[in-house]
Amino acid sequence: MFERVTATGARRHLPRVAILVIVFLLIAVPFYVEAFWLQMGLFVFAAAIGAIGLNLLTGSTGQLSLAHAFFLAVGAYGYAYFSGSKTQIGGGVEVGGLELPALLAAVLAVALAGFAGLLFSPIASRLRGIYLGVASLSLVFIGQHILLNAQSVTGGFYGRNTAPFSLFGFSFTNEHPPLTVLNIDFGQRERLWYLGLGLLILCYLFAINLLRGRPGRALQTIRDSEIAAATMGVNVRAYKAAAFVMSSMYAGLAGVLVALAFQRPVPDYFSLSLSITYLAMIVIGGLGSVRGAVVGAAFVTALPQILTHYSSSLTFLAQPGESGVGAAEFANYSYGAAIVLVILVAPGGLAGVLSGRSGRAARARASVSGEPPGSTVTGPASPEGDSRQQHGPTGATSSVTRNKEAEHQ
């Protein structure tokens, strides 16, 4: 018995140790890799933050949203406007700006994205499923119209330049101030790498603690059954609205990072396909898992960039101007295949596969032991914020499991 408890505890702490190792490796990355990998890492960090926010809304609360691209655009252009100055860009378009400090501009951009989510939250709190998805889809089209026509703020089709980020006098640029660490010149990409990594860690920890606490359990109960949640005293509409606002703020922060990585955001990037890409991230990574959102974002974001970068060495990919399957098309096929495999073979997503806990194995273990899939004896929430409850065909908590737990108690 003692050996079994020891082994269970070791397995429980193994993911945390693996995460710490990955963090230390990411800290060392700028000392060994070329600029391409640093640039790709910035987009991965931004995508991971946005995916965590969408997973809080869709995976943990059960609210389908197709408006994530809109809130990323609010964050990106909000930062560009708040921190930028009045200047003239291509086509004779003149854009304005408030020239606020970069940190204040970033905070205001995230707050603006949250405010936009708050304005939509009354609709989000009353709708669910495909109806909410279709309603949120309208925000993407409205956003595209605004981005293309509000030229004094967004720059229209040409986009607008983004002011460099600075923190307490330290600028995340190539020269101000010059910085050399271990004979490595730390320019803009290296500095932004650590900024993005730090923000991702903070967002990751916040999401995990949120889902472990009472608000997280309330959100998961709403996902399983709104009637059961209301019966237990949960203010369903308030929590659904709060989840939408929180997801919007995560997307706004991701948009700020995207603006810093692009240095010139353009409207075409924040289209409907971006929202669908974020849905693919959380499905492939694992719905309801914070760790899965990060893994899915890394897979979906990095794959097309890696394929494009090494396309000349990959003979099965068509080069630009040639007929055949190019890097972008092959990446789309890979996403589709990954989604199908996840749904059929590993409902827990890549996070479940990497942790050695596939959906089929979890169900088999549950049928033998009477425990919920993926559960342990420690409580209702997993270290990465997964729900530990067993879900029946209707999504409600299994009464059989509750009765068995009551008998054991």
Short mmCIF file of N, CA and C in Angstrom, two decimals, residues 42 52 255 288 294 380:
data_model
loop_
_atom_site.label_atom_id
_atom_site.label_comp_id
_atom_site.label_asym_id
_atom_site.label_seq_id
_atom_site.Cartn_x
_atom_site.Cartn_y
_atom_site.Cartn_z
N LEU A 42 7.83 34.00 -30.21
CA LEU A 42 6.95 35.11 -29.82
C LEU A 42 5.50 34.84 -30.24
N ILE A 52 -5.29 29.87 -23.89
CA ILE A 52 -5.69 29.68 -22.49
C ILE A 52 -6.99 30.42 -22.22
N GLY A 255 -3.10 39.87 -28.21
CA GLY A 255 -3.03 40.84 -29.29
C GLY A 255 -1.90 41.84 -29.10
N GLY A 288 -10.57 22.01 -21.83
CA GLY A 288 -10.63 22.06 -20.39
C GLY A 288 -9.28 21.98 -19.70
N VAL A 294 -1.75 25.32 -24.09
CA VAL A 294 -0.39 25.73 -24.44
C VAL A 294 0.20 24.77 -25.47
N PRO A 380 -11.16 17.75 -6.50
CA PRO A 380 -11.97 17.87 -7.71
C PRO A 380 -11.29 18.50 -8.87
#
